[in-house]
Amino acid sequence: MARKTECIAMLLAGGQGSRLGILTKNIAKPAVPYGGKYRIIDFPLSNCVNSGIHTVGVLTQYQPLELNDYIGNGQPWDLDRMNGGVHILSPYQQIKGTDWYRGTANAIYQNINFIDRYNPEYVAVLSGDHIYKMDYSKMLDFHKAHEAACTIAMLEVPWEEASRFGLMFTDDDGAITAFEEKPKNPKSNKASMGVYMFTWSKLREYLIADEAKENSSNDFGKDVIPAMHEAGERLFAYEFDGYWKDVGTIDSLWEANLDLLNPVANIDLSDSSWKIYSNTAATPPHYISDSAHVENSIVAGGCIISGKVDYSVIFSNVSVAEGAEVKYSIVMPGAVIKPGAKVQYAMIAENAVIESGAVVGEDPQEISDLDKWGVAVVGHSVNVGKNARVTARQMIGEDVKEGETV
């Protein structure tokens, strides 16, 4: 057995991310690019290191190859360690059988042996698809001070959005008194962030009990935590007041990228005191030609910009040709926007090509029925032909022919 560790983290990174459509056709959701140079999983991994947690299990399942390659030995996050470090945990590493992970709780259950190797007092269970900066050590201090069995990170959300979340009711000292799971008419706006701190001896007991229940969905929010609550365990909510975004949908991923350009959103990736580390290859400086016009945008290294870019996030090695226009859009690594093409309110995946004169996306101000509007998405390596048109809310996974409208 490895030497005793106070706290380790288990990072749930195996979800299919079906709501991201073609963006997760060939990669796991935590490996989706974000913010010009990052992947979504950079945030929880960096949070762990910055919080002093240096033993991290990453639970992968759906399309794990690119994610596994990206994490590698953990060196970019200072997780290439002899004791602890980062470990990729696939479903075959389990107590018995060869099942896929059936739910968030079952994924942790299947890795009880891994956790026991480090003999931790506490286990942080984290999601791999959230954008936020959080000091887990402060949450652990809160957990210990309240002698909790489980502490759940909580964020007060706007009332009009509360029905999208699992909600909590608390008393004056933060003890959780009741739960609501995505209610139509919410009576609380205290939302669970899906960030949990457990006392391992307690969690281990409830995971084993949950696994023995035939009708359990093996989920933390639906099964394990309610069981702990019904048994009278000490459950507390830890209040978080920083930036947090669940990027599980096209709209939320698009918004989270553009939030980097919005000072009101207050998500600062240049903060040296809480650095977000990544495994992005070094690229040459970007080039802005004399014909270019770039305004309020992020442009990563290796780009060649000769056209117009406004309120957009441009990842590495993207080309925007003279006469092309990109606005309110996310353009991922290696994409090519050719002369006269227009990309607006859209996401362009890696290595896609938008040919001359093509138009991708629509301005919501130019649509009479806003119910039909949404972010347009062009998938990995897809070619949108000359003078073709991709309308709002379309998700394109195959080439679009010249002059075609989809």
XYZ file of C-alpha atoms in Angstrom:
406
model
C 0.000 0.000 0.000
C 1.233 3.506 -0.839
C 1.878 5.873 2.023
C -1.192 7.497 3.548
C -2.549 10.485 1.619
C -4.867 13.054 3.199
C -6.935 13.705 0.064
C -7.020 12.340 -3.462
C -9.232 13.374 -6.387
C -11.303 11.213 -8.689
C -12.107 13.013 -11.933
C -15.125 11.749 -13.889
C -14.149 12.098 -17.553
C -15.948 9.221 -19.256
C -19.172 10.834 -20.399
C -20.172 10.722 -24.048
C -21.211 14.374 -24.168
C -23.998 13.618 -26.643
C -25.434 17.138 -26.315
C -22.253 18.478 -27.923
C -23.124 16.467 -31.030
C -20.430 16.231 -33.683
C -17.860 17.956 -31.444
C -17.677 14.755 -29.384
C -18.119 12.280 -32.240
C -14.508 11.119 -31.955
C -13.309 12.546 -28.632
C -14.451 12.573 -25.023
C -16.145 15.759 -23.834
C -13.305 16.747 -21.443
C -10.917 16.772 -24.436
C -12.946 19.388 -26.363
C -10.869 22.557 -27.035
C -11.627 25.688 -25.035
C -10.381 29.255 -24.801
C -7.837 29.338 -27.628
C -5.228 26.990 -26.111
C -6.892 24.759 -23.527
C -9.000 21.611 -23.243
C -11.909 21.452 -20.802
C -10.111 18.951 -18.569
C -7.272 21.437 -17.963
C -9.453 23.205 -15.403
C -10.126 20.453 -12.858
C -6.583 19.095 -13.291
C -5.079 22.545 -12.682
C -7.445 23.125 -9.757
C -6.161 19.907 -8.163
C -2.491 20.875 -8.460
C -3.089 24.455 -7.335
C -5.040 23.090 -4.340
C -2.223 20.762 -3.281
C -3.915 17.545 -4.452
C -1.280 15.528 -6.300
C -2.956 12.128 -6.606
C -5.648 12.186 -9.298
C -7.535 9.299 -10.882
C -9.046 10.191 -14.279
C -11.950 7.870 -15.083
C -12.283 7.519 -18.851
C -14.693 5.491 -20.962
C -16.136 7.069 -24.131
C -13.630 7.706 -26.978
C -10.675 7.937 -24.565
C -7.706 7.796 -26.964
C -7.200 11.516 -27.571
C -7.885 12.345 -23.933
C -5.406 9.695 -22.769
C -2.769 11.002 -25.171
C -3.400 14.560 -24.051
C -2.980 13.777 -20.350
C 0.041 11.532 -20.971
C 2.180 11.219 -17.862
C 0.709 14.399 -16.344
C 3.896 16.446 -16.706
C 2.237 19.714 -17.891
C 0.215 19.771 -14.640
C 3.136 18.655 -12.423
C 1.436 15.290 -11.971
C 4.302 13.071 -13.198
C 5.179 11.851 -9.703
C 6.668 8.716 -8.194
C 4.111 8.818 -5.360
C 0.652 9.697 -6.553
C 0.468 11.654 -9.793
C -2.191 11.172 -12.465
C -3.639 7.757 -13.325
C -5.928 6.914 -16.253
C -8.613 4.533 -14.960
C -10.566 2.671 -17.638
C -13.545 0.404 -16.843
C -11.494 -2.793 -17.001
C -9.672 -1.749 -13.803
C -12.322 -2.770 -11.330
C -13.280 -5.057 -8.491
C -15.086 -7.694 -10.514
C -16.568 -8.294 -13.946
C -16.061 -6.281 -17.112
C -18.992 -3.836 -17.079
C -18.797 -0.321 -18.438
C -19.177 2.373 -15.802
C -22.948 2.429 -15.245
C -23.151 5.737 -13.378
C -21.025 8.231 -11.498
C -21.154 6.245 -8.256
C -20.491 2.923 -10.005
C -17.419 4.455 -11.667
C -15.957 5.254 -8.241
C -17.070 1.871 -6.860
C -15.188 0.048 -9.612
C -12.025 1.848 -8.510
C -12.235 1.241 -4.763
C -9.024 -0.791 -4.940
C -7.205 2.132 -6.553
C -8.394 4.531 -3.827
C -7.514 2.079 -1.054
C -3.921 1.951 -2.335
C -3.505 5.535 -1.104
C -5.466 5.048 2.125
C -6.928 8.599 1.978
C -8.954 10.254 4.682
C -10.864 12.275 2.094
C -11.802 11.897 -1.582
C -12.799 14.731 -3.883
C -15.107 13.607 -6.707
C -14.992 16.042 -9.614
C -16.543 16.435 -13.045
C -14.375 16.713 -16.135
C -16.634 19.083 -18.074
C -16.830 22.308 -16.058
C -14.978 25.593 -16.585
C -14.045 27.164 -13.242
C -11.160 27.960 -10.894
C -11.617 26.644 -7.364
C -9.392 26.012 -4.347
C -10.385 22.539 -3.181
C -8.181 22.897 -0.089
C -10.569 25.553 1.277
C -13.488 23.225 0.623
C -11.603 20.441 2.453
C -10.984 22.738 5.427
C -14.721 23.523 5.523
C -15.507 19.793 5.313
C -13.205 18.963 8.226
C -14.386 21.886 10.365
C -17.992 20.667 10.061
C -17.062 17.002 10.540
C -19.062 16.264 7.402
C -19.551 12.944 5.663
C -20.149 14.784 2.390
C -19.727 18.403 1.328
C -21.249 19.618 -1.937
C -20.009 22.753 -3.699
C -22.956 25.101 -4.138
C -23.510 28.084 -6.402
C -26.457 30.456 -6.252
C -27.845 30.651 -9.793
C -30.416 33.033 -11.314
C -33.922 31.921 -10.404
C -34.916 31.634 -14.058
C -32.163 29.014 -14.537
C -32.660 27.099 -11.283
C -34.866 24.384 -12.814
C -31.862 23.119 -14.830
C -29.976 22.062 -11.700
C -30.068 19.806 -8.698
C -30.964 22.193 -5.869
C -30.322 22.196 -2.120
C -31.943 23.692 0.958
C -29.651 24.580 3.851
C -29.892 25.891 7.381
C -27.843 28.776 8.776
C -24.622 26.797 9.256
C -24.707 25.279 5.763
C -26.154 21.882 6.721
C -28.231 20.447 3.877
C -31.831 19.860 4.930
C -33.446 18.824 1.621
C -32.868 18.350 -2.124
C -34.782 19.118 -5.317
C -33.696 17.491 -8.612
C -34.353 19.847 -11.566
C -37.837 20.932 -10.365
C -40.248 22.727 -12.697
C -41.048 25.287 -9.999
C -37.904 25.656 -7.905
C -38.103 26.788 -4.301
C -34.326 27.198 -3.992
C -31.627 28.654 -6.215
C -28.729 26.923 -4.453
C -27.410 24.642 -7.193
C -25.074 21.695 -6.865
C -21.913 22.170 -8.936
C -21.231 18.443 -9.100
C -18.096 18.935 -6.975
C -18.059 16.684 -3.918
C -15.776 16.190 -0.918
C -16.280 12.913 0.955
C -14.866 11.327 4.055
C -13.584 8.143 2.424
C -14.622 5.701 5.156
C -18.211 6.933 4.814
C -18.256 7.041 1.023
C -16.788 3.543 0.750
C -19.576 2.170 2.926
C -22.347 3.793 0.876
C -20.821 2.842 -2.491
C -20.828 -0.822 -1.505
C -24.400 -0.580 -0.218
C -25.563 1.192 -3.386
C -23.957 -1.426 -5.613
C -25.962 -4.115 -3.819
C -29.278 -2.421 -4.701
C -30.714 -3.960 -7.878
C -32.789 -0.939 -8.899
C -30.174 1.736 -8.223
C -29.019 3.940 -11.091
C -25.638 4.086 -9.303
C -25.554 7.876 -9.419
C -24.276 10.248 -6.727
C -27.048 12.825 -7.064
C -29.915 10.352 -7.470
C -28.849 7.500 -5.185
C -25.766 7.745 -2.969
C -26.146 11.249 -1.560
C -29.928 10.878 -0.909
C -29.158 7.594 0.887
C -26.608 9.385 3.065
C -29.152 12.104 3.794
C -31.887 9.625 4.727
C -29.469 7.855 7.070
C -28.812 11.109 8.927
C -25.213 11.638 7.787
C -23.773 15.127 8.111
C -24.135 16.791 4.686
C -23.053 20.373 4.099
C -23.084 22.880 1.246
C -19.893 24.807 0.517
C -20.690 28.157 -1.070
C -18.738 29.126 -4.197
C -19.061 32.602 -5.686
C -16.648 32.555 -8.626
C -17.136 31.846 -12.327
C -18.492 28.366 -13.090
C -19.908 26.995 -16.320
C -21.187 23.538 -17.174
C -20.197 23.256 -20.851
C -22.343 20.244 -21.664
C -24.269 21.865 -24.531
C -23.346 23.688 -27.737
C -24.806 26.958 -26.446
C -23.015 26.759 -23.078
C -19.662 25.911 -24.709
C -20.065 28.819 -27.134
C -21.044 31.164 -24.289
C -18.170 30.019 -22.061
C -15.633 30.788 -24.778
C -17.086 34.232 -25.466
C -17.219 34.922 -21.715
C -13.432 35.227 -21.938
C -14.022 38.425 -23.929
C -16.579 39.801 -21.457
C -15.069 41.619 -18.449
C -18.342 41.237 -16.545
C -17.946 37.437 -16.595
C -14.723 37.812 -14.587
C -12.864 34.706 -15.760
C -9.187 35.622 -15.830
C -6.877 33.032 -17.402
C -3.817 35.278 -17.014
C -3.880 35.109 -13.201
C -0.383 33.875 -12.293
C -1.502 32.951 -8.771
C -3.892 30.305 -10.122
C -2.433 29.176 -13.408
C -4.396 26.936 -15.748
C -1.899 24.461 -17.191
C -2.282 22.730 -20.547
C -0.525 20.260 -22.818
C -0.802 22.451 -25.888
C 2.173 22.320 -28.235
C 4.221 25.485 -28.623
C 3.363 27.417 -31.782
C 4.975 30.380 -33.541
C 3.503 33.844 -32.896
C 0.322 34.679 -34.755
C 0.474 37.036 -37.742
C -1.981 39.896 -38.315
C -1.664 41.327 -41.851
C -2.234 44.931 -42.856
C -5.595 43.971 -44.401
C -6.863 42.452 -41.147
C -9.232 44.000 -38.649
C -9.272 42.268 -35.255
C -11.453 43.571 -32.442
C -12.153 42.243 -28.915
C -10.986 38.707 -29.717
C -8.548 36.017 -28.582
C -6.108 34.864 -31.264
C -3.767 31.973 -30.430
C -0.289 31.300 -31.756
C 0.344 30.091 -35.279
C -2.662 31.917 -36.767
C -2.564 33.939 -39.966
C -5.267 36.613 -39.893
C -5.865 38.703 -43.011
C -9.632 39.146 -42.720
C -12.011 40.576 -40.128
C -12.349 38.980 -36.684
C -14.755 40.401 -34.103
C -15.710 39.074 -30.639
C -14.400 35.600 -31.382
C -11.995 32.998 -29.990
C -9.488 31.800 -32.595
C -7.446 28.717 -31.677
C -3.921 27.896 -32.873
C -2.935 27.564 -36.547
C -6.193 28.981 -37.902
C -6.186 30.884 -41.185
C -8.665 33.687 -41.870
C -8.106 34.919 -45.422
C -8.427 38.464 -46.762
C -12.083 39.352 -47.278
C -13.288 36.683 -44.839
C -15.264 37.625 -41.751
C -15.568 35.862 -38.390
C -17.793 37.255 -35.654
C -19.248 35.896 -32.403
C -17.700 32.536 -33.222
C -15.320 29.860 -31.945
C -12.789 28.566 -34.494
C -10.834 25.527 -33.317
C -7.243 24.517 -34.203
C -6.195 24.222 -37.823
C -9.444 25.461 -39.376
C -9.273 27.466 -42.625
C -11.634 30.331 -43.471
C -11.096 31.228 -47.141
C -11.556 34.582 -48.971
C -15.046 36.015 -48.818
C -16.356 33.390 -46.402
C -18.480 34.522 -43.478
C -18.655 32.725 -40.133
C -21.063 34.151 -37.567
C -22.571 32.810 -34.337
C -20.926 29.476 -35.043
C -18.397 26.914 -33.857
C -15.937 25.527 -36.384
C -14.216 22.310 -35.256
C -10.581 21.328 -35.796
C -9.215 21.280 -39.369
C -12.539 22.213 -40.985
C -12.414 24.277 -44.188
C -14.916 27.010 -45.041
C -14.491 27.674 -48.756
C -14.687 31.040 -50.533
C -18.050 32.770 -50.371
C -19.578 30.261 -47.969
C -21.715 31.487 -45.055
C -21.916 29.573 -41.777
C -24.433 30.651 -39.135
C -26.946 33.472 -38.891
C -27.167 36.695 -36.930
C -30.114 36.417 -34.496
C -31.006 40.045 -35.218
C -31.729 39.056 -38.810
C -34.100 36.204 -37.939
C -37.771 36.938 -37.369
C -38.457 33.749 -35.364
C -35.816 33.479 -32.616
C -37.122 30.039 -31.656
C -35.438 28.810 -34.843
C -32.091 30.422 -34.013
C -29.094 28.663 -32.505
C -25.342 28.318 -32.842
C -24.291 26.571 -36.073
C -21.614 23.872 -35.761
C -19.244 22.496 -38.417
C -17.539 19.244 -37.432
C -13.937 18.016 -37.469
C -12.299 18.168 -40.962
C -15.626 18.975 -42.677
C -15.444 20.995 -45.909
C -18.143 23.609 -46.524
C -18.078 24.218 -50.285
C -17.851 27.479 -52.212
C -20.893 29.720 -51.812
C -22.609 27.097 -49.635
C -24.788 28.143 -46.727
C -25.132 26.586 -43.284
C -28.162 28.021 -41.504
C -28.675 28.620 -37.787
C -28.662 25.682 -35.358
C -27.380 23.225 -37.967
C -24.811 20.634 -36.884
C -22.762 19.555 -39.908
C -20.862 16.271 -39.760
C -20.357 15.723 -43.513
C -19.045 17.892 -46.347
C -21.436 20.495 -47.802
C -21.388 20.734 -51.594
C -20.691 23.923 -53.534
C -23.710 26.236 -53.521
C -25.746 23.936 -51.271
C -27.894 25.292 -48.413
C -28.362 23.164 -45.302
